[in-house]
Amino acid sequence: MTARPDDGRAITAEPDIGTAGRINGRPSPGRPRWRARAVPFWFLIPALALYGFVVIWPSLQGAAFSLTDWDGLSPTKDFVGLANFRELWSDDVARGAVRQTIIIAIAVTIIQNGFGLLLALGVNTQIRSRNLLRVLLFAPAVITPVITAFLWRHLLAPTGAVNDVLGAVGLGALQRDWLGNPDLALWSVVAVIVWQFAGLSMVIFLAGLQSIPREIYEAAAIDGTGPIRRFWYVVRPMLAPAITINLVLSMIGGLKLFDQVWVMTGGGPGRATETLSTLLYKEAFQFGAFGYSIALAIVLTAFVAVLASVQYGFLRRQEESAQ
């Protein structure tokens, strides 16, 4: 495009070069479009490099060590193939740890979310103390699990506060060695985990409940539906995303549980509360079977990935059907 000012000289207009290599709204012939679009991805390289160095590379190394008999200290590593995995499935202790890990994960998922939902329904009201109750019920979830475990280890001791309270109120027949009895230790650990994290489930459920418009409750009440039918047919379908999040998080947390079990029982009494997490720690740092412990860690990772994926897929289908 040209223009002639008063002096008669021709002036050529400069082309409009915009962003992403475009000239006058058209792609620039000197800069391919894919290169312009790829520029933002260059900023991911430092984060991806750090992730690869901290996570991917150690994971690959660990997978390689699981095929050896390395003790964690010796410079020699003899290749043993899948012997560690075969030993895992023939080891009664490892099979017991798998069984107890699954029991804890299922029990925590069901009981924690059951209590969390009841608490959320209870504080999702107009009572004046609702904000104080929400804070008090959620407070245990922000305490470090190790501190919580130390606290309850003393409370549940034979001479601890729990037995003292039972004796003081005339229920001395119920006094037990809660963490020393093989029949009670596992469920005592489950009770402590539920006590600590039921408030977290409550907060997630409460967020879902408060996202439901008040008009829906009022319409259901006008139609004459009772509280149970109102919850099942009105509230539950709209609470499906919160249910999915809570169930998946609690299942993953139960499968990889370590802190509370290690502090409260150390996997005992005997092997009554041994989990995959505590067993792989012992095999690596107490018994020097580093390769075998990594095989346990791989099995634990597979458990978490498979069970969480199956659970998430099922819950998502339920969520979509409910909506």
PDB file of N, CA and C in Angstrom, residues 116-214:
ATOM      1  N   GLY A 116     -17.748 -38.856  58.584  1.00  0.00           N
ATOM      2  CA  GLY A 116     -17.601 -37.533  57.970  1.00  0.00           C
ATOM      3  C   GLY A 116     -18.903 -37.014  57.392  1.00  0.00           C
ATOM      4  N   LEU A 117     -19.675 -37.904  56.754  1.00  0.00           N
ATOM      5  CA  LEU A 117     -20.961 -37.495  56.181  1.00  0.00           C
ATOM      6  C   LEU A 117     -21.955 -37.121  57.273  1.00  0.00           C
ATOM      7  N   LEU A 118     -22.001 -37.917  58.352  1.00  0.00           N
ATOM      8  CA  LEU A 118     -22.903 -37.592  59.454  1.00  0.00           C
ATOM      9  C   LEU A 118     -22.530 -36.253  60.093  1.00  0.00           C
ATOM     10  N   LEU A 119     -21.241 -36.006  60.273  1.00  0.00           N
ATOM     11  CA  LEU A 119     -20.809 -34.735  60.847  1.00  0.00           C
ATOM     12  C   LEU A 119     -21.161 -33.573  59.925  1.00  0.00           C
ATOM     13  N   ALA A 120     -20.972 -33.780  58.609  1.00  0.00           N
ATOM     14  CA  ALA A 120     -21.297 -32.705  57.659  1.00  0.00           C
ATOM     15  C   ALA A 120     -22.789 -32.385  57.683  1.00  0.00           C
ATOM     16  N   LEU A 121     -23.620 -33.419  57.742  1.00  0.00           N
ATOM     17  CA  LEU A 121     -25.054 -33.181  57.822  1.00  0.00           C
ATOM     18  C   LEU A 121     -25.428 -32.484  59.125  1.00  0.00           C
ATOM     19  N   GLY A 122     -24.686 -32.819  60.194  1.00  0.00           N
ATOM     20  CA  GLY A 122     -24.991 -32.209  61.486  1.00  0.00           C
ATOM     21  C   GLY A 122     -24.635 -30.738  61.573  1.00  0.00           C
ATOM     22  N   VAL A 123     -23.521 -30.350  60.958  1.00  0.00           N
ATOM     23  CA  VAL A 123     -23.096 -28.941  61.050  1.00  0.00           C
ATOM     24  C   VAL A 123     -23.611 -28.103  59.893  1.00  0.00           C
ATOM     25  N   ASN A 124     -24.271 -28.745  58.924  1.00  0.00           N
ATOM     26  CA  ASN A 124     -24.867 -27.994  57.819  1.00  0.00           C
ATOM     27  C   ASN A 124     -26.278 -27.550  58.200  1.00  0.00           C
ATOM     28  N   THR A 125     -26.370 -26.913  59.336  1.00  0.00           N
ATOM     29  CA  THR A 125     -27.650 -26.449  59.867  1.00  0.00           C
ATOM     30  C   THR A 125     -27.494 -24.998  60.308  1.00  0.00           C
ATOM     31  N   GLN A 126     -28.539 -24.483  60.903  1.00  0.00           N
ATOM     32  CA  GLN A 126     -28.527 -23.080  61.349  1.00  0.00           C
ATOM     33  C   GLN A 126     -28.277 -22.949  62.844  1.00  0.00           C
ATOM     34  N   ILE A 127     -27.741 -23.981  63.485  1.00  0.00           N
ATOM     35  CA  ILE A 127     -27.445 -23.869  64.910  1.00  0.00           C
ATOM     36  C   ILE A 127     -26.360 -22.822  65.126  1.00  0.00           C
ATOM     37  N   ARG A 128     -26.424 -22.147  66.243  1.00  0.00           N
ATOM     38  CA  ARG A 128     -25.550 -21.004  66.464  1.00  0.00           C
ATOM     39  C   ARG A 128     -24.091 -21.414  66.616  1.00  0.00           C
ATOM     40  N   SER A 129     -23.856 -22.606  67.092  1.00  0.00           N
ATOM     41  CA  SER A 129     -22.475 -23.048  67.340  1.00  0.00           C
ATOM     42  C   SER A 129     -21.876 -23.789  66.144  1.00  0.00           C
ATOM     43  N   ARG A 130     -22.492 -23.692  64.972  1.00  0.00           N
ATOM     44  CA  ARG A 130     -22.036 -24.500  63.833  1.00  0.00           C
ATOM     45  C   ARG A 130     -20.601 -24.166  63.426  1.00  0.00           C
ATOM     46  N   ASN A 131     -20.217 -22.891  63.452  1.00  0.00           N
ATOM     47  CA  ASN A 131     -18.852 -22.527  63.042  1.00  0.00           C
ATOM     48  C   ASN A 131     -17.823 -23.055  64.043  1.00  0.00           C
ATOM     49  N   LEU A 132     -18.126 -22.978  65.332  1.00  0.00           N
ATOM     50  CA  LEU A 132     -17.217 -23.512  66.348  1.00  0.00           C
ATOM     51  C   LEU A 132     -17.096 -25.019  66.217  1.00  0.00           C
ATOM     52  N   LEU A 133     -18.213 -25.694  65.976  1.00  0.00           N
ATOM     53  CA  LEU A 133     -18.180 -27.143  65.815  1.00  0.00           C
ATOM     54  C   LEU A 133     -17.360 -27.542  64.596  1.00  0.00           C
ATOM     55  N   ARG A 134     -17.471 -26.803  63.525  1.00  0.00           N
ATOM     56  CA  ARG A 134     -16.698 -27.116  62.320  1.00  0.00           C
ATOM     57  C   ARG A 134     -15.204 -27.009  62.595  1.00  0.00           C
ATOM     58  N   VAL A 135     -14.811 -25.983  63.321  1.00  0.00           N
ATOM     59  CA  VAL A 135     -13.388 -25.817  63.640  1.00  0.00           C
ATOM     60  C   VAL A 135     -12.901 -26.947  64.534  1.00  0.00           C
ATOM     61  N   LEU A 136     -13.663 -27.271  65.575  1.00  0.00           N
ATOM     62  CA  LEU A 136     -13.237 -28.302  66.522  1.00  0.00           C
ATOM     63  C   LEU A 136     -13.177 -29.679  65.858  1.00  0.00           C
ATOM     64  N   LEU A 137     -14.121 -29.974  64.981  1.00  0.00           N
ATOM     65  CA  LEU A 137     -14.141 -31.283  64.335  1.00  0.00           C
ATOM     66  C   LEU A 137     -13.051 -31.421  63.278  1.00  0.00           C
ATOM     67  N   PHE A 138     -12.683 -30.313  62.664  1.00  0.00           N
ATOM     68  CA  PHE A 138     -11.642 -30.358  61.638  1.00  0.00           C
ATOM     69  C   PHE A 138     -10.236 -30.274  62.235  1.00  0.00           C
ATOM     70  N   ALA A 139     -10.118 -29.775  63.473  1.00  0.00           N
ATOM     71  CA  ALA A 139      -8.798 -29.524  64.073  1.00  0.00           C
ATOM     72  C   ALA A 139      -7.884 -30.748  64.078  1.00  0.00           C
ATOM     73  N   PRO A 140      -8.340 -31.974  64.419  1.00  0.00           N
ATOM     74  CA  PRO A 140      -7.407 -33.113  64.416  1.00  0.00           C
ATOM     75  C   PRO A 140      -6.733 -33.360  63.072  1.00  0.00           C
ATOM     76  N   ALA A 141      -7.390 -32.985  61.970  1.00  0.00           N
ATOM     77  CA  ALA A 141      -6.823 -33.262  60.648  1.00  0.00           C
ATOM     78  C   ALA A 141      -5.583 -32.442  60.359  1.00  0.00           C
ATOM     79  N   VAL A 142      -5.383 -31.320  61.072  1.00  0.00           N
ATOM     80  CA  VAL A 142      -4.219 -30.480  60.821  1.00  0.00           C
ATOM     81  C   VAL A 142      -3.067 -30.805  61.763  1.00  0.00           C
ATOM     82  N   ILE A 143      -3.268 -31.755  62.666  1.00  0.00           N
ATOM     83  CA  ILE A 143      -2.195 -32.176  63.566  1.00  0.00           C
ATOM     84  C   ILE A 143      -1.320 -33.197  62.843  1.00  0.00           C
ATOM     85  N   THR A 144      -0.027 -33.102  63.044  1.00  0.00           N
ATOM     86  CA  THR A 144       0.893 -34.056  62.420  1.00  0.00           C
ATOM     87  C   THR A 144       0.536 -35.482  62.832  1.00  0.00           C
ATOM     88  N   PRO A 145       0.434 -36.416  61.890  1.00  0.00           N
ATOM     89  CA  PRO A 145       0.073 -37.794  62.245  1.00  0.00           C
ATOM     90  C   PRO A 145       0.981 -38.422  63.297  1.00  0.00           C
ATOM     91  N   VAL A 146       2.267 -38.091  63.283  1.00  0.00           N
ATOM     92  CA  VAL A 146       3.176 -38.670  64.277  1.00  0.00           C
ATOM     93  C   VAL A 146       2.798 -38.194  65.676  1.00  0.00           C
ATOM     94  N   ILE A 147       2.480 -36.906  65.821  1.00  0.00           N
ATOM     95  CA  ILE A 147       2.078 -36.386  67.129  1.00  0.00           C
ATOM     96  C   ILE A 147       0.787 -37.042  67.575  1.00  0.00           C
ATOM     97  N   THR A 148      -0.157 -37.179  66.674  1.00  0.00           N
ATOM     98  CA  THR A 148      -1.417 -37.843  67.005  1.00  0.00           C
ATOM     99  C   THR A 148      -1.174 -39.279  67.457  1.00  0.00           C
ATOM    100  N   ALA A 149      -0.289 -39.976  66.767  1.00  0.00           N
ATOM    101  CA  ALA A 149      -0.012 -41.369  67.121  1.00  0.00           C
ATOM    102  C   ALA A 149       0.645 -41.468  68.496  1.00  0.00           C
ATOM    103  N   PHE A 150       1.591 -40.586  68.804  1.00  0.00           N
ATOM    104  CA  PHE A 150       2.210 -40.589  70.135  1.00  0.00           C
ATOM    105  C   PHE A 150       1.176 -40.313  71.209  1.00  0.00           C
ATOM    106  N   LEU A 151       0.275 -39.364  70.953  1.00  0.00           N
ATOM    107  CA  LEU A 151      -0.763 -39.030  71.921  1.00  0.00           C
ATOM    108  C   LEU A 151      -1.648 -40.236  72.213  1.00  0.00           C
ATOM    109  N   TRP A 152      -2.135 -40.888  71.177  1.00  0.00           N
ATOM    110  CA  TRP A 152      -3.036 -42.009  71.379  1.00  0.00           C
ATOM    111  C   TRP A 152      -2.316 -43.259  71.872  1.00  0.00           C
ATOM    112  N   ARG A 153      -1.038 -43.368  71.616  1.00  0.00           N
ATOM    113  CA  ARG A 153      -0.306 -44.511  72.180  1.00  0.00           C
ATOM    114  C   ARG A 153      -0.303 -44.458  73.696  1.00  0.00           C
ATOM    115  N   HIS A 154      -0.183 -43.255  74.248  1.00  0.00           N
ATOM    116  CA  HIS A 154      -0.232 -43.097  75.707  1.00  0.00           C
ATOM    117  C   HIS A 154      -1.657 -43.205  76.227  1.00  0.00           C
ATOM    118  N   LEU A 155      -2.624 -42.686  75.478  1.00  0.00           N
ATOM    119  CA  LEU A 155      -4.011 -42.758  75.932  1.00  0.00           C
ATOM    120  C   LEU A 155      -4.529 -44.188  75.959  1.00  0.00           C
ATOM    121  N   LEU A 156      -4.070 -45.017  75.002  1.00  0.00           N
ATOM    122  CA  LEU A 156      -4.557 -46.391  74.892  1.00  0.00           C
ATOM    123  C   LEU A 156      -3.676 -47.399  75.620  1.00  0.00           C
ATOM    124  N   ALA A 157      -2.680 -46.942  76.353  1.00  0.00           N
ATOM    125  CA  ALA A 157      -1.823 -47.844  77.123  1.00  0.00           C
ATOM    126  C   ALA A 157      -2.634 -48.498  78.240  1.00  0.00           C
ATOM    127  N   PRO A 158      -2.178 -49.636  78.774  1.00  0.00           N
ATOM    128  CA  PRO A 158      -2.928 -50.295  79.863  1.00  0.00           C
ATOM    129  C   PRO A 158      -3.197 -49.371  81.046  1.00  0.00           C
ATOM    130  N   THR A 159      -2.286 -48.453  81.329  1.00  0.00           N
ATOM    131  CA  THR A 159      -2.489 -47.490  82.417  1.00  0.00           C
ATOM    132  C   THR A 159      -2.831 -46.105  81.884  1.00  0.00           C
ATOM    133  N   GLY A 160      -3.315 -46.042  80.635  1.00  0.00           N
ATOM    134  CA  GLY A 160      -3.608 -44.767  80.002  1.00  0.00           C
ATOM    135  C   GLY A 160      -4.954 -44.194  80.408  1.00  0.00           C
ATOM    136  N   ALA A 161      -5.253 -43.036  79.839  1.00  0.00           N
ATOM    137  CA  ALA A 161      -6.458 -42.294  80.214  1.00  0.00           C
ATOM    138  C   ALA A 161      -7.734 -43.019  79.810  1.00  0.00           C
ATOM    139  N   VAL A 162      -7.716 -43.755  78.698  1.00  0.00           N
ATOM    140  CA  VAL A 162      -8.934 -44.439  78.253  1.00  0.00           C
ATOM    141  C   VAL A 162      -9.371 -45.469  79.280  1.00  0.00           C
ATOM    142  N   ASN A 163      -8.459 -46.299  79.751  1.00  0.00           N
ATOM    143  CA  ASN A 163      -8.806 -47.284  80.773  1.00  0.00           C
ATOM    144  C   ASN A 163      -9.136 -46.618  82.097  1.00  0.00           C
ATOM    145  N   ASP A 164      -8.469 -45.520  82.423  1.00  0.00           N
ATOM    146  CA  ASP A 164      -8.785 -44.803  83.666  1.00  0.00           C
ATOM    147  C   ASP A 164     -10.207 -44.262  83.629  1.00  0.00           C
ATOM    148  N   VAL A 165     -10.621 -43.715  82.500  1.00  0.00           N
ATOM    149  CA  VAL A 165     -11.985 -43.185  82.380  1.00  0.00           C
ATOM    150  C   VAL A 165     -13.006 -44.317  82.464  1.00  0.00           C
ATOM    151  N   LEU A 166     -12.727 -45.429  81.817  1.00  0.00           N
ATOM    152  CA  LEU A 166     -13.644 -46.562  81.896  1.00  0.00           C
ATOM    153  C   LEU A 166     -13.792 -47.058  83.326  1.00  0.00           C
ATOM    154  N   GLY A 167     -12.693 -47.109  84.056  1.00  0.00           N
ATOM    155  CA  GLY A 167     -12.774 -47.522  85.453  1.00  0.00           C
ATOM    156  C   GLY A 167     -13.506 -46.512  86.310  1.00  0.00           C
ATOM    157  N   ALA A 168     -13.325 -45.219  86.006  1.00  0.00           N
ATOM    158  CA  ALA A 168     -13.949 -44.177  86.823  1.00  0.00           C
ATOM    159  C   ALA A 168     -15.459 -44.146  86.673  1.00  0.00           C
ATOM    160  N   VAL A 169     -15.969 -44.543  85.505  1.00  0.00           N
ATOM    161  CA  VAL A 169     -17.420 -44.505  85.278  1.00  0.00           C
ATOM    162  C   VAL A 169     -18.062 -45.871  85.493  1.00  0.00           C
ATOM    163  N   GLY A 170     -17.331 -46.805  86.101  1.00  0.00           N
ATOM    164  CA  GLY A 170     -17.896 -48.102  86.435  1.00  0.00           C
ATOM    165  C   GLY A 170     -17.898 -49.106  85.301  1.00  0.00           C
ATOM    166  N   LEU A 171     -17.092 -48.862  84.277  1.00  0.00           N
ATOM    167  CA  LEU A 171     -17.005 -49.793  83.150  1.00  0.00           C
ATOM    168  C   LEU A 171     -15.643 -50.491  83.129  1.00  0.00           C
ATOM    169  N   GLY A 172     -15.177 -50.860  84.299  1.00  0.00           N
ATOM    170  CA  GLY A 172     -13.880 -51.508  84.388  1.00  0.00           C
ATOM    171  C   GLY A 172     -13.799 -52.809  83.620  1.00  0.00           C
ATOM    172  N   ALA A 173     -14.932 -53.465  83.397  1.00  0.00           N
ATOM    173  CA  ALA A 173     -14.926 -54.716  82.634  1.00  0.00           C
ATOM    174  C   ALA A 173     -14.534 -54.505  81.189  1.00  0.00           C
ATOM    175  N   LEU A 174     -14.629 -53.277  80.714  1.00  0.00           N
ATOM    176  CA  LEU A 174     -14.272 -52.974  79.329  1.00  0.00           C
ATOM    177  C   LEU A 174     -12.818 -52.563  79.173  1.00  0.00           C
ATOM    178  N   GLN A 175     -12.077 -52.476  80.262  1.00  0.00           N
ATOM    179  CA  GLN A 175     -10.671 -52.082  80.166  1.00  0.00           C
ATOM    180  C   GLN A 175      -9.880 -53.165  79.438  1.00  0.00           C
ATOM    181  N   ARG A 176      -9.045 -52.708  78.512  1.00  0.00           N
ATOM    182  CA  ARG A 176      -8.269 -53.633  77.686  1.00  0.00           C
ATOM    183  C   ARG A 176      -6.866 -53.085  77.463  1.00  0.00           C
ATOM    184  N   ASP A 177      -5.986 -53.981  77.024  1.00  0.00           N
ATOM    185  CA  ASP A 177      -4.684 -53.556  76.501  1.00  0.00           C
ATOM    186  C   ASP A 177      -4.898 -53.306  75.011  1.00  0.00           C
ATOM    187  N   TRP A 178      -5.328 -52.117  74.668  1.00  0.00           N
ATOM    188  CA  TRP A 178      -5.844 -51.830  73.331  1.00  0.00           C
ATOM    189  C   TRP A 178      -4.808 -52.031  72.235  1.00  0.00           C
ATOM    190  N   LEU A 179      -3.564 -51.736  72.522  1.00  0.00           N
ATOM    191  CA  LEU A 179      -2.523 -51.874  71.503  1.00  0.00           C
ATOM    192  C   LEU A 179      -1.673 -53.128  71.686  1.00  0.00           C
ATOM    193  N   GLY A 180      -1.878 -53.838  72.794  1.00  0.00           N
ATOM    194  CA  GLY A 180      -1.114 -55.052  73.053  1.00  0.00           C
ATOM    195  C   GLY A 180      -1.874 -56.324  72.777  1.00  0.00           C
ATOM    196  N   ASN A 181      -3.154 -56.195  72.508  1.00  0.00           N
ATOM    197  CA  ASN A 181      -3.993 -57.351  72.203  1.00  0.00           C
ATOM    198  C   ASN A 181      -4.051 -57.526  70.685  1.00  0.00           C
ATOM    199  N   PRO A 182      -3.616 -58.678  70.162  1.00  0.00           N
ATOM    200  CA  PRO A 182      -3.622 -58.858  68.702  1.00  0.00           C
ATOM    201  C   PRO A 182      -5.006 -58.725  68.073  1.00  0.00           C
ATOM    202  N   ASP A 183      -6.049 -59.015  68.827  1.00  0.00           N
ATOM    203  CA  ASP A 183      -7.398 -58.913  68.287  1.00  0.00           C
ATOM    204  C   ASP A 183      -7.925 -57.478  68.273  1.00  0.00           C
ATOM    205  N   LEU A 184      -7.315 -56.597  69.052  1.00  0.00           N
ATOM    206  CA  LEU A 184      -7.808 -55.220  69.159  1.00  0.00           C
ATOM    207  C   LEU A 184      -6.873 -54.188  68.543  1.00  0.00           C
ATOM    208  N   ALA A 185      -5.598 -54.529  68.393  1.00  0.00           N
ATOM    209  CA  ALA A 185      -4.606 -53.530  67.979  1.00  0.00           C
ATOM    210  C   ALA A 185      -4.940 -52.933  66.615  1.00  0.00           C
ATOM    211  N   LEU A 186      -5.297 -53.769  65.643  1.00  0.00           N
ATOM    212  CA  LEU A 186      -5.576 -53.277  64.297  1.00  0.00           C
ATOM    213  C   LEU A 186      -6.755 -52.308  64.304  1.00  0.00           C
ATOM    214  N   TRP A 187      -7.804 -52.662  65.041  1.00  0.00           N
ATOM    215  CA  TRP A 187      -8.990 -51.814  65.070  1.00  0.00           C
ATOM    216  C   TRP A 187      -8.762 -50.565  65.908  1.00  0.00           C
ATOM    217  N   SER A 188      -7.861 -50.630  66.858  1.00  0.00           N
ATOM    218  CA  SER A 188      -7.501 -49.426  67.606  1.00  0.00           C
ATOM    219  C   SER A 188      -6.794 -48.425  66.696  1.00  0.00           C
ATOM    220  N   VAL A 189      -5.921 -48.921  65.835  1.00  0.00           N
ATOM    221  CA  VAL A 189      -5.256 -48.043  64.872  1.00  0.00           C
ATOM    222  C   VAL A 189      -6.285 -47.439  63.914  1.00  0.00           C
ATOM    223  N   VAL A 190      -7.215 -48.257  63.432  1.00  0.00           N
ATOM    224  CA  VAL A 190      -8.265 -47.751  62.540  1.00  0.00           C
ATOM    225  C   VAL A 190      -9.074 -46.659  63.235  1.00  0.00           C
ATOM    226  N   ALA A 191      -9.405 -46.863  64.509  1.00  0.00           N
ATOM    227  CA  ALA A 191     -10.185 -45.866  65.251  1.00  0.00           C
ATOM    228  C   ALA A 191      -9.440 -44.541  65.359  1.00  0.00           C
ATOM    229  N   VAL A 192      -8.125 -44.600  65.574  1.00  0.00           N
ATOM    230  CA  VAL A 192      -7.340 -43.369  65.670  1.00  0.00           C
ATOM    231  C   VAL A 192      -7.315 -42.633  64.333  1.00  0.00           C
ATOM    232  N   ILE A 193      -7.160 -43.369  63.251  1.00  0.00           N
ATOM    233  CA  ILE A 193      -7.141 -42.734  61.925  1.00  0.00           C
ATOM    234  C   ILE A 193      -8.489 -42.084  61.632  1.00  0.00           C
ATOM    235  N   VAL A 194      -9.567 -42.784  61.958  1.00  0.00           N
ATOM    236  CA  VAL A 194     -10.902 -42.216  61.739  1.00  0.00           C
ATOM    237  C   VAL A 194     -11.081 -40.968  62.582  1.00  0.00           C
ATOM    238  N   TRP A 195     -10.643 -41.020  63.837  1.00  0.00           N
ATOM    239  CA  TRP A 195     -10.754 -39.840  64.714  1.00  0.00           C
ATOM    240  C   TRP A 195     -10.030 -38.643  64.121  1.00  0.00           C
ATOM    241  N   GLN A 196      -8.877 -38.879  63.524  1.00  0.00           N
ATOM    242  CA  GLN A 196      -8.090 -37.759  63.014  1.00  0.00           C
ATOM    243  C   GLN A 196      -8.637 -37.206  61.708  1.00  0.00           C
ATOM    244  N   PHE A 197      -9.091 -38.054  60.799  1.00  0.00           N
ATOM    245  CA  PHE A 197      -9.392 -37.583  59.447  1.00  0.00           C
ATOM    246  C   PHE A 197     -10.878 -37.554  59.103  1.00  0.00           C
ATOM    247  N   ALA A 198     -11.751 -37.914  60.031  1.00  0.00           N
ATOM    248  CA  ALA A 198     -13.188 -37.781  59.761  1.00  0.00           C
ATOM    249  C   ALA A 198     -13.544 -36.313  59.543  1.00  0.00           C
ATOM    250  N   GLY A 199     -12.848 -35.409  60.241  1.00  0.00           N
ATOM    251  CA  GLY A 199     -13.104 -33.984  60.044  1.00  0.00           C
ATOM    252  C   GLY A 199     -12.738 -33.507  58.653  1.00  0.00           C
ATOM    253  N   LEU A 200     -11.696 -34.095  58.062  1.00  0.00           N
ATOM    254  CA  LEU A 200     -11.329 -33.735  56.690  1.00  0.00           C
ATOM    255  C   LEU A 200     -12.418 -34.175  55.717  1.00  0.00           C
ATOM    256  N   SER A 201     -12.915 -35.391  55.898  1.00  0.00           N
ATOM    257  CA  SER A 201     -14.026 -35.840  55.055  1.00  0.00           C
ATOM    258  C   SER A 201     -15.242 -34.951  55.265  1.00  0.00           C
ATOM    259  N   MET A 202     -15.473 -34.538  56.508  1.00  0.00           N
ATOM    260  CA  MET A 202     -16.603 -33.656  56.806  1.00  0.00           C
ATOM    261  C   MET A 202     -16.527 -32.363  56.012  1.00  0.00           C
ATOM    262  N   VAL A 203     -15.344 -31.764  55.936  1.00  0.00           N
ATOM    263  CA  VAL A 203     -15.188 -30.499  55.226  1.00  0.00           C
ATOM    264  C   VAL A 203     -15.499 -30.667  53.739  1.00  0.00           C
ATOM    265  N   ILE A 204     -15.055 -31.752  53.140  1.00  0.00           N
ATOM    266  CA  ILE A 204     -15.320 -31.982  51.712  1.00  0.00           C
ATOM    267  C   ILE A 204     -16.811 -32.211  51.486  1.00  0.00           C
ATOM    268  N   PHE A 205     -17.435 -33.022  52.349  1.00  0.00           N
ATOM    269  CA  PHE A 205     -18.877 -33.232  52.232  1.00  0.00           C
ATOM    270  C   PHE A 205     -19.638 -31.925  52.468  1.00  0.00           C
ATOM    271  N   LEU A 206     -19.173 -31.143  53.430  1.00  0.00           N
ATOM    272  CA  LEU A 206     -19.856 -29.883  53.740  1.00  0.00           C
ATOM    273  C   LEU A 206     -19.793 -28.929  52.553  1.00  0.00           C
ATOM    274  N   ALA A 207     -18.670 -28.899  51.862  1.00  0.00           N
ATOM    275  CA  ALA A 207     -18.566 -28.056  50.662  1.00  0.00           C
ATOM    276  C   ALA A 207     -19.569 -28.502  49.607  1.00  0.00           C
ATOM    277  N   GLY A 208     -19.738 -29.821  49.463  1.00  0.00           N
ATOM    278  CA  GLY A 208     -20.725 -30.314  48.511  1.00  0.00           C
ATOM    279  C   GLY A 208     -22.142 -29.981  48.930  1.00  0.00           C
ATOM    280  N   LEU A 209     -22.436 -30.099  50.215  1.00  0.00           N
ATOM    281  CA  LEU A 209     -23.787 -29.790  50.700  1.00  0.00           C
ATOM    282  C   LEU A 209     -24.122 -28.314  50.516  1.00  0.00           C
ATOM    283  N   GLN A 210     -23.161 -27.449  50.763  1.00  0.00           N
ATOM    284  CA  GLN A 210     -23.431 -26.016  50.662  1.00  0.00           C
ATOM    285  C   GLN A 210     -23.527 -25.543  49.215  1.00  0.00           C
ATOM    286  N   SER A 211     -23.102 -26.379  48.283  1.00  0.00           N
ATOM    287  CA  SER A 211     -23.250 -26.017  46.868  1.00  0.00           C
ATOM    288  C   SER A 211     -24.633 -26.363  46.323  1.00  0.00           C
ATOM    289  N   ILE A 212     -25.440 -27.081  47.111  1.00  0.00           N
ATOM    290  CA  ILE A 212     -26.793 -27.437  46.687  1.00  0.00           C
ATOM    291  C   ILE A 212     -27.724 -26.264  46.972  1.00  0.00           C
ATOM    292  N   PRO A 213     -28.434 -25.771  45.980  1.00  0.00           N
ATOM    293  CA  PRO A 213     -29.321 -24.618  46.206  1.00  0.00           C
ATOM    294  C   PRO A 213     -30.384 -24.924  47.261  1.00  0.00           C
ATOM    295  N   ARG A 214     -30.664 -23.940  48.095  1.00  0.00           N
ATOM    296  CA  ARG A 214     -31.663 -24.092  49.143  1.00  0.00           C
ATOM    297  C   ARG A 214     -33.046 -24.378  48.565  1.00  0.00           C
TER     298      ARG A 214
END
